[in-house]
Amino acid sequence: MGSRDTRTMSDSSRNPGPPSGSAELLARHRAVLPNWVNLYYDEPIEIVSGKGNRVVDASGKSYLDFFAGILTNMIGYDVPEVREAVERQLATGIVHTSTLYLIRAQVELAEKIARLSRIPDAKVFFTNSGTEANETALLLATYARKTDQVLAMRQSYHGRSFGAVSVTSNRSWKNNSLSPLNVHFLHGADRHLAQFRGLSDADYIKACVDDLRHVLATAVSNDVAALIAEPIQGVGGFTMAPDGLFAAYKEVLDAEGVLFISDEVQTGWGRTGSAFFGIENHGVVPDMLTFAKGLGNGFAVGGVVARGELMDALHAVGLSTFGGNPISMAAANATLDYVLDHDLQANAARTGDIIIAGLREAEQRLGVVGAVRGRGLMFAIELVDPATGAPAPALAVRFLEETKKLGLLVGKGGLYGNTLRMAPPLTITEDEAREGLGILVTALETLNDEAR
């Protein structure tokens, strides 16, 4: 009966015709997509074109993009090198083959990533997303260690699947307490808590390591599979551990045989400016590293790079039907080559310094700004009630509307929903950095005046 219904669908259902207005499209969206698929803005926008580091919505309004499709359009829009690489692959007629066959571009990309990871004897497995990459890493770790016990960080986010949610520590993103894993959460990015406030980096690291040792002595039973951690917490609002914390953690973990997984889904490919992968800021080479988002510059790609003995250990047959497909591999190779050829890590450091320094200057005079943090082209602003210092999620929503009006796209997150997080394409120019900074400061000044 289902197939008969499909055959008798009206022509208008099969071909909805020209684009509808934003209000009508919003109504259609709400009718057929889940309520939990969040949309920004009181009047959500439809992005219809992009060039460089700017996009245009259906009404013709242009925006400088400081969120890059949630850090995914890493080198901007309509990049000839990426477009032409994809077009060349499309011209072969081969869009998909699967991992049952050799894929030259997949091998070439894996060779580059294995080298860049610094992981010895590394092998790479490609997936479609960061969620799937983290699931794979957790499978490898629990298989290798023969235990379901896993350590993760408070305020973390690792994806929306069953296993990834279990190692996520943010109630806003956690649908249930059921878990395939036995998870214990560590301190490391929560210096706002009273017991840590005011501590130096060294003292905070010592307190966190003491807590790790206590967890291992009290909360777990014998073997632990792994610690999974983001060098900079994405959904957590770009909170980060002080440099050296994960090196101190790894000393303890190595003594216990516990593996370390660095979730680089948001911090990879030079975005922090100071390192190509975020974990390098801690002087650590992880056992496994997961990646996704920006590598494909909008094409779906993710993966795991791990020591060869970990990757090869699984005894069951495995494959990835769509992971590492020829189209995404063409895009990812072109994107990674572009990042390296244009030294976009250095550009992230240079332009990020302009923006973060400007925001910190504004922080000193604006009561609505509770904190500014960041590294390279990952930076965030926490908004607070100027009278009480309490987190102000309503101001964050207001800030989104103000920056939209001024022609800038930004993101929102944080444990309390009061953090604006931004990660422009790595190709942003110094002039665009100053332009975006000016809009951010203007919006903050507006909110500050309104809050008086």
Coordinates of C-alpha atoms in Angstrom, one line a residue:
M1 CA 0.0 0.0 0.0
G2 CA 2.9 2.4 0.8
S3 CA 4.3 2.0 -2.8
R4 CA 0.8 2.7 -4.3
D5 CA 0.5 5.9 -2.2
T6 CA 3.9 7.0 -3.5
R7 CA 2.9 6.4 -7.1
T8 CA -0.2 8.4 -6.7
M9 CA 1.4 11.4 -5.2
S10 CA 0.4 14.6 -6.9
D11 CA 2.9 16.3 -9.3
S12 CA 3.1 19.3 -6.9
S13 CA 4.3 16.9 -4.1
R14 CA 7.0 15.5 -6.3
N15 CA 8.0 18.9 -7.6
P16 CA 7.2 21.6 -5.2
G17 CA 8.1 24.3 -7.7
P18 CA 9.9 27.6 -7.0
P19 CA 11.3 28.4 -3.6
S20 CA 8.8 29.6 -1.1
G21 CA 9.1 32.6 1.2
S22 CA 10.9 32.3 4.5
A23 CA 7.6 32.2 6.6
E24 CA 6.1 29.5 4.4
L25 CA 9.3 27.5 4.4
L26 CA 9.5 27.8 8.2
A27 CA 6.0 26.4 8.5
R28 CA 6.8 23.5 6.2
H29 CA 10.0 22.8 8.2
R30 CA 8.1 22.7 11.5
A31 CA 5.5 20.4 10.0
V32 CA 7.9 17.7 8.8
L33 CA 11.1 18.0 10.9
P34 CA 11.5 17.2 14.6
N35 CA 10.9 20.0 17.1
W36 CA 14.4 19.4 18.6
V37 CA 16.1 20.5 15.3
N38 CA 16.9 23.9 16.5
L39 CA 16.8 27.0 14.4
Y40 CA 18.5 30.3 15.1
Y41 CA 16.7 33.7 15.2
D42 CA 13.1 34.8 15.7
E43 CA 12.8 34.8 11.9
P44 CA 15.1 32.0 10.7
I45 CA 17.0 32.6 7.5
E46 CA 17.6 30.4 4.4
I47 CA 21.1 30.7 3.1
V48 CA 21.1 30.5 -0.7
S49 CA 24.6 31.4 -1.9
G50 CA 28.1 32.0 -0.6
K51 CA 31.4 33.3 -1.8
G52 CA 34.6 33.7 0.1
N53 CA 33.7 34.2 3.8
R54 CA 30.3 35.6 3.2
V55 CA 26.8 34.2 2.6
V56 CA 23.6 35.6 1.2
D57 CA 20.1 34.7 2.5
A58 CA 16.9 34.3 0.5
S59 CA 16.0 38.0 0.9
G60 CA 19.3 39.1 -0.6
K61 CA 21.0 40.2 2.7
S62 CA 24.7 39.4 2.9
Y63 CA 26.5 38.2 6.1
L64 CA 30.1 37.8 7.1
D65 CA 30.2 34.3 8.4
F66 CA 31.8 33.8 11.9
F67 CA 30.3 30.3 12.5
A68 CA 31.1 28.5 9.2
G69 CA 28.2 26.1 9.3
I70 CA 29.3 25.0 12.8
L71 CA 33.0 25.0 11.9
T72 CA 32.4 23.0 8.8
N73 CA 33.0 25.4 5.9
M74 CA 36.6 25.7 7.0
I75 CA 38.0 27.5 4.0
G76 CA 34.9 29.5 3.1
Y77 CA 32.5 29.2 0.2
D78 CA 32.8 28.5 -3.6
V79 CA 36.5 27.6 -3.3
P80 CA 37.7 26.8 -6.9
E81 CA 40.2 24.2 -5.8
V82 CA 37.5 22.2 -3.9
R83 CA 34.8 22.7 -6.5
E84 CA 37.1 21.6 -9.4
A85 CA 38.3 18.6 -7.5
V86 CA 34.7 17.5 -6.9
E87 CA 33.7 18.2 -10.5
R88 CA 36.6 16.1 -11.8
Q89 CA 35.4 13.2 -9.7
L90 CA 31.8 13.7 -10.8
A91 CA 33.0 13.7 -14.4
T92 CA 34.2 10.1 -14.0
G93 CA 30.7 9.0 -13.3
I94 CA 31.8 7.4 -10.0
V95 CA 30.1 9.0 -7.0
H96 CA 30.2 5.9 -4.9
T97 CA 31.9 2.5 -4.8
S98 CA 32.3 1.6 -1.0
T99 CA 35.3 0.4 0.9
L100 CA 35.1 -3.0 -0.8
Y101 CA 37.2 -1.5 -3.6
L102 CA 40.4 0.5 -3.7
I103 CA 39.8 4.3 -3.6
R104 CA 43.0 6.1 -4.6
A105 CA 41.9 9.4 -3.0
Q106 CA 41.1 7.7 0.2
V107 CA 44.6 6.2 0.4
E108 CA 46.2 9.5 -0.4
L109 CA 44.2 11.3 2.2
A110 CA 44.9 8.7 4.9
E111 CA 48.6 9.0 4.2
K112 CA 48.5 12.7 4.8
I113 CA 46.4 12.5 8.0
A114 CA 48.6 9.7 9.4
R115 CA 51.7 11.8 8.9
L116 CA 50.1 15.0 10.3
S117 CA 48.8 13.2 13.4
R118 CA 52.3 12.3 14.7
I119 CA 50.8 9.0 16.0
P120 CA 53.4 6.3 15.4
D121 CA 52.5 3.6 12.8
A122 CA 49.1 5.3 12.3
K123 CA 46.2 3.9 10.3
V124 CA 43.0 5.8 9.4
F125 CA 39.4 4.8 9.1
F126 CA 36.9 7.2 7.4
T127 CA 33.4 7.8 8.6
N128 CA 30.7 10.3 7.7
S129 CA 30.7 12.5 10.8
G130 CA 32.3 13.3 14.2
T131 CA 29.7 11.3 16.0
E132 CA 30.5 8.2 14.0
A133 CA 34.2 8.8 14.4
N134 CA 33.9 9.0 18.2
E135 CA 31.8 5.8 18.2
T136 CA 34.5 4.0 16.3
A137 CA 37.2 5.3 18.7
L138 CA 35.2 4.1 21.7
L139 CA 34.8 0.7 20.0
L140 CA 38.5 0.4 19.4
A141 CA 39.3 1.4 23.0
T142 CA 36.8 -0.9 24.7
Y143 CA 37.8 -3.8 22.5
A144 CA 41.5 -3.3 23.2
R145 CA 41.1 -2.9 26.9
K146 CA 38.2 -5.5 27.3
T147 CA 36.2 -3.1 29.5
D148 CA 33.3 -0.8 29.2
Q149 CA 34.7 1.8 31.6
V150 CA 35.5 5.1 30.0
L151 CA 36.6 8.5 31.4
A152 CA 35.3 11.8 29.8
M153 CA 35.3 15.5 30.7
R154 CA 32.6 17.5 32.4
Q155 CA 30.9 19.9 30.0
S156 CA 31.9 17.8 27.1
Y157 CA 30.0 17.0 23.8
H158 CA 31.0 14.1 21.5
G159 CA 27.9 13.6 19.4
R160 CA 24.3 12.6 19.3
S161 CA 24.4 8.8 19.0
F162 CA 23.8 6.3 21.9
G163 CA 27.5 5.9 22.8
A164 CA 28.5 9.5 22.0
V165 CA 25.8 10.8 24.2
S166 CA 26.9 8.6 27.1
V167 CA 30.3 10.4 27.1
T168 CA 28.7 13.8 26.7
S169 CA 28.4 15.9 29.9
N170 CA 26.0 18.6 29.2
R171 CA 22.4 18.1 30.2
S172 CA 21.0 20.3 27.4
W173 CA 22.4 17.7 24.9
K174 CA 21.7 14.5 26.8
N175 CA 18.4 12.8 26.1
N176 CA 18.7 9.9 28.6
S177 CA 20.9 8.3 31.2
L178 CA 21.0 5.0 29.5
S179 CA 24.4 4.1 28.2
P180 CA 26.4 1.2 26.6
L181 CA 29.4 2.5 28.6
N182 CA 30.3 2.9 32.3
V183 CA 31.4 6.6 32.3
H184 CA 33.0 8.7 34.9
F185 CA 33.5 12.5 34.3
L186 CA 36.6 14.5 35.2
H187 CA 37.4 18.1 35.9
G188 CA 39.5 20.2 33.6
A189 CA 37.4 22.9 32.0
D190 CA 35.3 24.1 34.9
R191 CA 37.5 26.7 36.6
H192 CA 34.4 28.8 37.3
L193 CA 33.4 26.4 40.1
A194 CA 34.0 27.8 43.6
Q195 CA 36.6 25.2 44.6
F196 CA 38.8 26.1 41.6
R197 CA 38.2 29.8 41.2
G198 CA 41.4 31.8 41.6
L199 CA 43.8 28.9 41.3
S200 CA 46.8 29.3 39.1
D201 CA 47.2 27.0 36.1
A202 CA 49.7 24.8 38.0
D203 CA 47.5 24.5 41.1
Y204 CA 44.4 23.8 39.0
I205 CA 46.2 21.1 37.1
K206 CA 47.4 19.5 40.4
A207 CA 43.8 19.6 41.8
C208 CA 42.5 17.9 38.6
V209 CA 45.2 15.2 38.6
D210 CA 44.5 14.5 42.3
D211 CA 40.8 14.1 41.4
L212 CA 41.7 11.7 38.5
R213 CA 43.8 9.6 40.9
H214 CA 40.8 9.6 43.3
V215 CA 38.4 8.5 40.6
L216 CA 40.7 5.6 39.6
A217 CA 41.0 4.6 43.3
T218 CA 37.3 4.8 44.1
A219 CA 34.9 4.9 41.2
V220 CA 36.2 2.3 38.8
S221 CA 36.9 -1.4 38.9
N222 CA 40.2 -2.4 37.6
D223 CA 40.8 -1.7 33.9
V224 CA 39.6 1.5 32.2
A225 CA 39.4 1.7 28.4
A226 CA 40.1 5.3 27.7
L227 CA 39.8 9.0 28.4
I228 CA 38.1 10.9 25.6
A229 CA 38.5 14.6 25.6
E230 CA 38.2 17.7 23.5
P231 CA 41.2 20.0 23.7
I232 CA 38.8 22.9 23.5
Q233 CA 35.1 22.1 24.3
G234 CA 32.9 23.0 21.4
V235 CA 29.3 22.8 22.5
G236 CA 30.7 23.6 26.0
G237 CA 31.3 27.2 24.8
F238 CA 35.0 26.9 23.8
T239 CA 36.0 26.3 27.4
M240 CA 39.5 24.7 27.6
A241 CA 41.9 23.1 30.0
P242 CA 45.1 25.0 30.8
D243 CA 48.0 23.8 28.6
G244 CA 49.7 20.8 30.1
L245 CA 46.6 19.3 31.9
F246 CA 46.3 16.5 29.4
A247 CA 50.0 15.8 29.6
A248 CA 49.7 15.5 33.4
Y249 CA 46.6 13.3 32.9
K250 CA 48.4 11.1 30.4
E251 CA 51.2 10.3 32.8
V252 CA 48.6 8.8 35.2
L253 CA 46.7 7.1 32.4
D254 CA 49.9 5.6 30.9
A255 CA 50.8 4.0 34.2
E256 CA 47.4 2.3 34.2
G257 CA 47.4 1.4 30.5
V258 CA 44.4 3.7 29.8
L259 CA 44.2 4.9 26.2
F260 CA 43.8 8.6 25.4
I261 CA 41.4 9.7 22.6
S262 CA 41.6 13.3 21.5
D263 CA 38.4 14.6 19.9
E264 CA 39.6 17.0 17.3
V265 CA 36.3 17.4 15.5
Q266 CA 36.4 21.1 16.1
T267 CA 40.0 21.8 17.0
G268 CA 41.8 20.2 14.1
W269 CA 43.5 21.4 10.9
G270 CA 45.3 24.4 12.5
R271 CA 42.2 26.2 13.8
T272 CA 43.8 27.0 17.2
G273 CA 46.6 28.8 15.4
S274 CA 49.2 27.6 17.9
A275 CA 49.0 23.9 16.8
F276 CA 47.7 21.8 13.9
F277 CA 45.8 19.6 16.2
G278 CA 44.5 21.0 19.5
I279 CA 46.1 18.4 21.7
E280 CA 49.6 19.5 20.5
N281 CA 49.1 22.5 22.8
H282 CA 49.4 20.1 25.7
G283 CA 52.6 18.4 24.4
V284 CA 50.7 15.1 24.0
V285 CA 50.5 12.5 21.2
P286 CA 47.3 10.7 21.7
D287 CA 46.6 7.0 21.1
M288 CA 43.7 7.9 18.9
L289 CA 42.5 11.1 17.3
T290 CA 39.0 11.7 15.8
F291 CA 38.2 14.3 13.2
A292 CA 35.4 15.6 11.0
K293 CA 33.6 18.9 10.2
G294 CA 36.0 21.2 8.4
L295 CA 38.1 18.6 6.6
G296 CA 35.5 18.3 3.7
N297 CA 34.7 22.0 3.7
G298 CA 31.0 21.1 3.7
F299 CA 31.2 17.6 2.3
A300 CA 30.5 14.9 4.8
V301 CA 33.7 13.3 6.2
G302 CA 34.9 12.1 9.5
G303 CA 37.3 9.6 10.8
V304 CA 39.7 8.1 13.3
V305 CA 43.5 7.9 13.2
A306 CA 45.0 5.5 15.7
R307 CA 48.0 3.3 16.3
G308 CA 48.1 0.5 13.9
E309 CA 47.8 -2.3 16.5
L310 CA 44.7 -0.7 17.9
M311 CA 43.1 -0.2 14.5
D312 CA 44.0 -3.7 13.2
A313 CA 42.9 -5.5 16.4
L314 CA 39.2 -5.9 15.7
H315 CA 38.4 -9.5 14.7
A316 CA 35.1 -9.0 13.0
V317 CA 34.7 -7.9 9.4
G318 CA 34.0 -4.2 9.0
L319 CA 33.4 -1.6 6.3
S320 CA 32.1 1.9 5.9
T321 CA 29.5 2.1 3.1
F322 CA 29.6 5.8 2.6
G323 CA 32.7 6.8 4.7
G324 CA 35.6 7.7 2.6
N325 CA 33.5 7.9 -0.6
P326 CA 35.2 9.3 -3.8
I327 CA 33.3 12.6 -3.7
S328 CA 34.1 13.4 0.0
M329 CA 37.7 12.3 -0.5
A330 CA 38.2 14.6 -3.5
A331 CA 36.8 17.5 -1.4
A332 CA 38.9 16.6 1.7
N333 CA 42.1 16.2 -0.2
A334 CA 41.7 19.6 -1.9
T335 CA 40.7 21.2 1.4
L336 CA 43.6 19.8 3.3
D337 CA 46.1 20.7 0.6
Y338 CA 44.6 24.3 0.6
V339 CA 45.1 24.6 4.3
L340 CA 48.7 23.5 4.1
D341 CA 49.6 25.3 0.9
H342 CA 48.3 28.6 2.2
D343 CA 49.5 28.1 5.8
L344 CA 46.1 28.8 7.2
Q345 CA 47.3 27.8 10.7
A346 CA 49.4 31.0 10.7
N347 CA 46.5 33.0 9.4
A348 CA 44.3 31.6 12.2
A349 CA 46.9 32.8 14.8
R350 CA 47.2 36.2 13.2
T351 CA 43.5 37.0 12.6
G352 CA 42.4 35.4 15.9
D353 CA 44.8 37.6 17.8
I354 CA 43.2 40.7 16.3
I355 CA 39.7 39.6 17.3
I356 CA 40.4 38.2 20.8
A357 CA 42.5 41.2 21.8
G358 CA 39.7 43.5 20.7
L359 CA 37.1 41.6 22.6
R360 CA 39.2 41.6 25.7
E361 CA 39.6 45.3 25.5
A362 CA 35.8 45.6 25.3
E363 CA 35.4 43.2 28.2
Q364 CA 37.0 45.7 30.5
R365 CA 34.3 48.3 30.0
L366 CA 31.2 46.3 29.3
G367 CA 29.4 44.8 32.3
V368 CA 27.4 42.3 30.2
V369 CA 30.7 40.5 29.2
G370 CA 31.5 38.0 31.9
A371 CA 34.5 36.4 30.1
V372 CA 36.3 36.3 26.8
R373 CA 38.3 33.2 25.9
G374 CA 39.8 31.7 22.8
R375 CA 42.7 30.5 20.8
G376 CA 43.2 31.2 17.1
L377 CA 40.0 31.2 15.3
M378 CA 38.0 29.7 18.1
F379 CA 36.8 32.4 20.5
A380 CA 33.8 32.9 22.7
I381 CA 32.1 35.6 24.8
E382 CA 30.1 34.8 28.0
L383 CA 27.2 37.1 28.6
V384 CA 26.1 37.8 32.2
D385 CA 23.7 40.0 34.1
P386 CA 25.8 43.1 34.8
A387 CA 24.1 43.5 38.2
T388 CA 24.6 40.0 39.5
G389 CA 27.2 38.3 37.3
A390 CA 24.8 35.4 36.7
P391 CA 24.8 33.7 33.3
A392 CA 22.4 35.5 31.0
P393 CA 21.1 33.1 28.3
A394 CA 18.4 35.7 27.3
L395 CA 21.2 38.2 26.4
A396 CA 22.8 35.5 24.2
V397 CA 19.6 35.2 22.2
R398 CA 19.3 38.9 22.0
F399 CA 22.9 39.1 20.8
L400 CA 22.2 36.7 17.9
E401 CA 19.4 39.0 16.7
E402 CA 21.6 42.1 16.9
T403 CA 24.5 40.5 15.0
K404 CA 22.1 39.2 12.4
K405 CA 20.8 42.7 11.9
L406 CA 24.4 44.0 11.6
G407 CA 25.3 41.3 9.0
L408 CA 27.3 38.8 11.0
L409 CA 26.5 35.1 11.7
V410 CA 27.7 33.7 15.1
G411 CA 27.0 30.6 17.2
K412 CA 25.6 30.0 20.7
G413 CA 26.4 27.4 23.3
G414 CA 28.0 26.9 26.7
L415 CA 26.8 24.9 29.7
Y416 CA 24.4 27.6 30.7
G417 CA 23.4 28.8 27.2
N418 CA 24.9 32.2 27.7
T419 CA 28.0 31.8 25.5
L420 CA 28.5 33.2 22.0
R421 CA 31.0 31.0 20.2
M422 CA 32.6 31.9 16.9
A423 CA 34.9 30.1 14.5
P424 CA 35.2 31.9 11.1
P425 CA 36.7 30.2 8.1
L426 CA 40.5 29.9 8.3
T427 CA 40.6 32.0 5.2
I428 CA 39.3 35.1 6.9
T429 CA 41.4 38.2 6.1
E430 CA 42.7 40.8 8.6
D431 CA 40.2 43.3 7.2
E432 CA 37.3 40.9 7.7
A433 CA 38.6 40.1 11.2
R434 CA 38.4 43.8 12.1
E435 CA 35.0 44.1 10.4
G436 CA 33.6 41.2 12.4
L437 CA 35.2 42.5 15.6
G438 CA 33.6 45.9 15.0
I439 CA 30.1 44.3 14.7
L440 CA 30.7 42.2 17.8
V441 CA 31.7 45.2 19.9
T442 CA 28.8 47.2 18.5
A443 CA 26.3 44.5 19.5
L444 CA 27.9 44.2 22.9
E445 CA 27.6 47.9 23.4
T446 CA 23.9 47.8 22.4
L447 CA 23.2 45.0 24.9
N448 CA 25.2 46.8 27.6
D449 CA 23.2 50.0 27.1
E450 CA 19.9 48.1 27.2
A451 CA 20.9 46.3 30.4
R452 CA 21.6 49.5 32.4

